[in-house]
XYZ file of C-alpha atoms in Angstrom:
337
model
C 5.749 -35.473 -4.123
C 6.078 -35.620 -7.677
C 2.342 -34.551 -7.788
C 2.935 -31.104 -6.069
C 2.495 -28.339 -8.196
C 6.282 -25.675 -7.998
C 4.851 -22.099 -6.895
C 7.436 -19.547 -7.854
C 6.427 -15.947 -5.533
C 7.226 -12.628 -6.285
C 7.399 -10.087 -4.008
C 9.744 -7.974 -1.642
C 7.196 -6.713 1.304
C 6.279 -7.942 4.138
C 2.552 -7.608 3.725
C 3.174 -10.844 1.596
C 4.781 -13.172 4.732
C 1.659 -14.470 5.055
C 0.676 -15.949 2.065
C 4.260 -17.238 1.712
C 3.516 -19.228 5.501
C 0.116 -20.462 4.311
C 1.890 -21.576 1.137
C 4.720 -23.659 3.429
C 1.869 -24.791 6.440
C -0.792 -27.257 5.710
C -3.338 -27.986 4.038
C -1.307 -26.080 1.156
C 1.755 -27.905 1.646
C 0.253 -31.402 0.978
C -0.474 -30.173 -3.280
C 1.900 -26.701 -3.542
C 5.632 -26.384 -2.895
C 7.457 -23.194 -2.617
C 10.177 -24.012 -4.753
C 11.628 -19.995 -5.277
C 11.303 -16.602 -4.212
C 12.065 -13.312 -6.711
C 12.238 -10.371 -4.652
C 14.506 -7.200 -5.299
C 18.129 -6.698 -4.426
C 19.657 -6.076 -0.956
C 20.038 -1.929 -0.481
C 21.224 0.631 1.527
C 18.650 1.400 4.647
C 18.423 2.853 7.621
C 21.041 6.259 8.503
C 24.126 4.027 8.011
C 22.921 2.804 4.475
C 24.034 -0.600 5.264
C 22.776 -3.040 2.734
C 19.845 -5.119 4.411
C 17.372 -7.536 2.543
C 14.068 -7.268 2.246
C 11.513 -8.459 4.195
C 10.680 -11.144 2.069
C 14.192 -11.922 0.769
C 15.757 -12.061 4.438
C 12.494 -14.602 4.733
C 13.406 -17.069 2.177
C 17.113 -17.209 3.674
C 15.585 -17.822 6.944
C 13.861 -20.896 5.581
C 16.033 -22.486 2.976
C 13.940 -21.339 -0.096
C 15.833 -20.581 -3.935
C 16.291 -17.008 -3.468
C 16.925 -14.776 -6.767
C 17.417 -10.729 -7.014
C 17.564 -9.896 -10.148
C 17.431 -6.017 -11.067
C 15.845 -6.404 -13.876
C 13.412 -9.712 -15.015
C 14.542 -10.490 -18.202
C 15.631 -13.834 -20.492
C 17.367 -14.771 -17.805
C 14.300 -14.513 -15.265
C 12.015 -16.120 -17.740
C 14.869 -19.292 -18.384
C 14.730 -19.880 -14.403
C 11.216 -20.196 -13.574
C 11.550 -22.960 -17.177
C 14.444 -25.052 -15.172
C 12.232 -24.943 -12.228
C 9.168 -26.358 -14.394
C 7.374 -23.608 -12.392
C 3.355 -24.250 -12.274
C 2.118 -21.691 -10.438
C 3.227 -17.651 -10.254
C 2.594 -15.323 -7.186
C 2.888 -12.063 -6.952
C 2.336 -9.047 -4.285
C 3.896 -6.326 -3.512
C 7.388 -7.057 -6.059
C 7.866 -3.809 -7.199
C 8.636 -4.816 -10.877
C 6.630 -4.907 -14.321
C 6.543 -8.647 -14.950
C 6.702 -8.960 -19.374
C 4.752 -10.984 -21.231
C 7.321 -13.876 -21.837
C 7.656 -13.645 -17.735
C 3.994 -13.868 -17.329
C 3.646 -17.310 -20.118
C 6.334 -19.622 -18.108
C 4.426 -21.113 -15.403
C 2.383 -23.894 -16.886
C -0.670 -23.384 -15.701
C -0.555 -19.320 -14.823
C 0.860 -16.158 -12.488
C -1.615 -14.259 -10.222
C -1.090 -11.442 -8.394
C -2.676 -10.022 -4.852
C -3.860 -6.854 -5.171
C -5.103 -4.322 -2.445
C -8.511 -3.259 -3.640
C -11.663 -4.602 -5.365
C -10.890 -4.772 -8.946
C -11.570 -3.222 -11.065
C -11.376 -0.261 -8.353
C -7.935 1.542 -7.832
C -5.883 -0.072 -10.166
C -2.193 0.411 -9.964
C 1.009 0.846 -6.977
C -1.526 2.713 -3.854
C -4.428 1.263 -3.587
C -4.590 1.406 0.366
C -3.786 5.077 0.445
C -6.690 5.741 -1.768
C -9.101 3.515 0.018
C -8.266 5.431 3.372
C -8.075 8.586 1.451
C -11.656 8.417 -0.056
C -13.595 7.686 3.443
C -14.143 4.615 1.728
C -16.766 2.359 3.908
C -14.520 -0.948 2.666
C -11.615 -2.036 1.265
C -10.593 -5.402 -0.182
C -7.814 -7.768 -1.873
C -8.224 -8.954 -4.962
C -6.261 -12.645 -6.801
C -6.435 -11.807 -10.243
C -4.907 -13.715 -13.150
C -2.511 -11.389 -14.617
C -2.931 -9.498 -18.406
C -0.052 -7.521 -20.123
C -2.497 -4.522 -19.022
C -2.167 -3.156 -15.429
C -4.174 -4.713 -13.288
C -6.274 -5.828 -15.857
C -7.082 -9.579 -15.093
C -9.934 -11.592 -14.512
C -10.388 -12.472 -11.070
C -10.236 -15.904 -9.127
C -10.754 -14.555 -5.348
C -11.308 -11.170 -3.314
C -11.626 -11.002 0.079
C -13.768 -7.528 1.673
C -11.965 -6.008 4.646
C -14.646 -3.469 6.904
C -13.283 0.292 6.873
C -13.830 2.436 9.075
C -13.006 6.580 9.931
C -10.060 5.300 12.170
C -8.060 3.390 9.656
C -4.703 4.274 8.522
C -2.002 3.231 6.024
C -0.096 0.721 8.871
C -4.124 -0.903 10.260
C -5.329 -1.861 6.846
C -2.020 -3.732 5.787
C -2.191 -5.653 8.660
C -5.642 -6.650 7.620
C -4.845 -7.149 3.686
C -1.839 -9.408 4.720
C -4.828 -11.504 7.306
C -7.247 -11.301 3.962
C -4.515 -12.550 1.436
C -4.727 -16.057 3.968
C -7.778 -16.666 3.685
C -7.215 -16.186 -0.131
C -4.656 -18.094 -0.043
C -6.255 -20.738 1.491
C -9.719 -20.635 -0.493
C -8.206 -19.962 -4.011
C -5.179 -21.765 -4.624
C -6.694 -25.501 -4.403
C -9.134 -24.263 -6.738
C -5.959 -22.841 -9.329
C -4.604 -26.060 -8.804
C -7.291 -28.853 -9.419
C -8.497 -26.290 -12.337
C -11.795 -25.256 -10.894
C -11.259 -21.570 -10.296
C -13.597 -19.516 -12.158
C -12.203 -16.850 -13.705
C -14.370 -13.554 -14.055
C -13.868 -10.647 -16.489
C -13.568 -6.807 -14.746
C -16.517 -4.882 -15.221
C -15.120 -1.233 -17.032
C -17.829 0.228 -15.354
C -16.489 0.678 -11.861
C -12.681 1.479 -12.991
C -10.151 3.591 -11.172
C -6.414 4.372 -11.389
C -4.350 5.023 -8.804
C -0.539 6.827 -8.812
C 2.684 6.680 -7.294
C 3.148 8.411 -4.162
C 5.723 10.978 -3.704
C 7.492 13.605 -1.595
C 5.109 16.580 -3.097
C 1.681 14.832 -1.759
C 2.726 16.229 1.941
C 0.921 19.200 1.601
C -2.472 20.151 3.023
C -4.435 22.240 1.627
C -7.153 23.494 4.021
C -10.121 24.848 1.806
C -11.063 21.694 2.179
C -13.160 19.633 4.465
C -11.710 18.695 7.507
C -13.098 15.142 6.727
C -11.410 14.749 4.223
C -8.111 16.564 5.125
C -7.947 14.127 8.292
C -8.298 11.304 6.245
C -5.651 11.623 3.742
C -3.442 12.134 7.433
C -4.323 8.666 8.070
C -3.714 7.432 4.405
C -0.181 9.014 4.577
C 1.242 8.308 7.173
C 4.820 7.580 8.285
C 6.020 8.486 4.540
C 5.337 11.035 2.835
C 2.962 12.365 6.275
C 1.122 15.788 5.952
C 3.257 18.729 7.259
C 2.454 22.264 7.695
C 5.474 24.992 8.069
C 5.567 27.137 11.204
C 8.744 28.676 12.269
C 11.163 28.002 9.041
C 10.303 24.073 10.251
C 8.219 21.459 8.391
C 6.181 19.659 11.441
C 4.364 16.760 10.385
C 0.932 15.790 11.535
C 0.483 12.231 12.302
C -3.377 11.959 12.947
C -6.345 14.624 13.216
C -10.326 14.610 13.845
C -12.499 16.601 11.963
C -14.758 18.789 14.401
C -18.010 19.729 13.057
C -18.822 23.529 11.842
C -20.354 24.379 15.159
C -17.502 23.365 17.483
C -15.917 27.163 16.673
C -16.796 29.883 15.776
C -16.678 30.609 11.823
C -17.339 34.662 11.174
C -14.168 36.254 9.471
C -11.941 32.847 9.698
C -10.223 32.055 6.663
C -9.243 27.907 7.003
C -5.814 27.525 7.943
C -6.197 29.085 10.901
C -5.687 28.521 14.310
C -9.100 29.188 16.304
C -7.778 27.172 19.454
C -4.178 26.084 20.958
C -3.414 25.439 24.715
C -2.082 22.934 26.596
C -3.456 20.316 25.258
C -5.575 21.233 21.556
C -4.552 22.508 18.003
C -7.310 23.096 16.310
C -7.697 24.468 12.792
C -9.969 25.720 10.580
C -10.931 23.953 7.279
C -13.131 24.691 4.337
C -15.444 22.828 6.077
C -15.803 21.741 9.459
C -12.024 22.414 11.735
C -8.993 19.332 12.366
C -8.095 18.952 15.686
C -4.937 17.990 15.307
C -3.665 14.846 17.293
C 0.189 14.105 17.229
C 2.908 15.807 15.891
C 6.651 15.524 14.904
C 9.217 18.037 13.946
C 12.272 16.757 12.024
C 14.627 14.815 13.478
C 12.556 14.590 15.999
C 9.474 11.706 17.514
C 6.037 11.632 16.992
C 4.608 13.381 19.736
C 0.676 13.864 21.352
C -0.248 17.148 20.420
C 0.037 17.775 24.530
C 3.100 16.908 24.711
C 4.502 18.323 21.576
C 2.576 21.942 22.395
C 4.916 21.611 25.838
C 8.041 22.259 23.961
C 6.894 24.530 20.998
C 4.185 27.395 21.350
C 1.733 27.478 18.086
C -0.541 30.160 19.112
C -4.074 30.784 18.343
C -4.111 33.056 15.221
C -1.377 31.379 13.143
C -2.205 31.130 9.903
C -0.903 28.060 7.989
C -0.334 28.660 3.921
C -2.616 26.022 1.525
C -1.021 23.456 -0.791
C -1.879 21.284 -3.384
C -3.457 18.014 -2.215
C -3.613 16.101 -5.741
C -5.750 13.773 -5.754
C -4.984 10.305 -5.237
C -7.021 8.023 -7.855
C -9.444 8.618 -10.950
C -10.829 7.665 -13.837
C -8.519 7.104 -16.494
C -4.732 5.705 -16.462
C -1.698 7.844 -14.654
C 0.786 8.521 -17.043
C 4.075 7.009 -16.428
C 6.930 8.966 -16.262
C 10.232 7.200 -17.782
């Protein structure tokens, strides 16, 4: 038992739970011990704004693992790691920036699970960027944390195939599963000193940015395939919305149709070309967008057929386009202070 390497985990999102369970299970439990967890403080949630722990904090309490929930990671947190004699730090979806003194505290190192194949999609929204860009694949990378954003050497990775039906939720599930493989495969090599640290290629770097409510707009001058992908990428929050009858309607799902699906002559992007008992089709800059699910403010997401039974959107209705800001680019985004 004295030879077990002490691991401290930093995370707040449910996507990280499989990593914790993997560390606690054999064979990893024979070489490592989950000594403590750092997670975001309990915060108000839901309509009643009652105080609730996040998924990782709740897991820690249920499994009797030491839990620390500082508002900020300062010198006190660094001292905690030293007192715990932390060998390895693991990070996924934590929500705090780790300062150099904390990165240096574990004796072996501190490693971050990033939901892309680095150096592609560095930053806070790699899942959304991969789906919105209609990528054929995504992935997870375990990288040794460096002071700069997601620039550390890669020690493990897993590729995740994507198709035209992938959503933020479905990709998150696959990322959780991939993290199990990476943890089982890479953590033993980190412990015994045989993990190869591969520098990232600067030729393939791209950067994502934080998603905001301002990203809910749809620009119908874009191709239908790009709009449908963005809807899948941002489903849930903030979602993609259209304005109708002084209401913001959220589109939950949509598919792209080819240009020859409906007559195109003289039809402006954003125009409803078909609306019946079960379909709502909107012209775009290239092809047509068939809306599959809609939600009114305060209501439930409904299949288009059920939604249109209660709210008619006639053919000829015109939806104004709104800016669709890119979710990633080749240069870093400026951080707001």
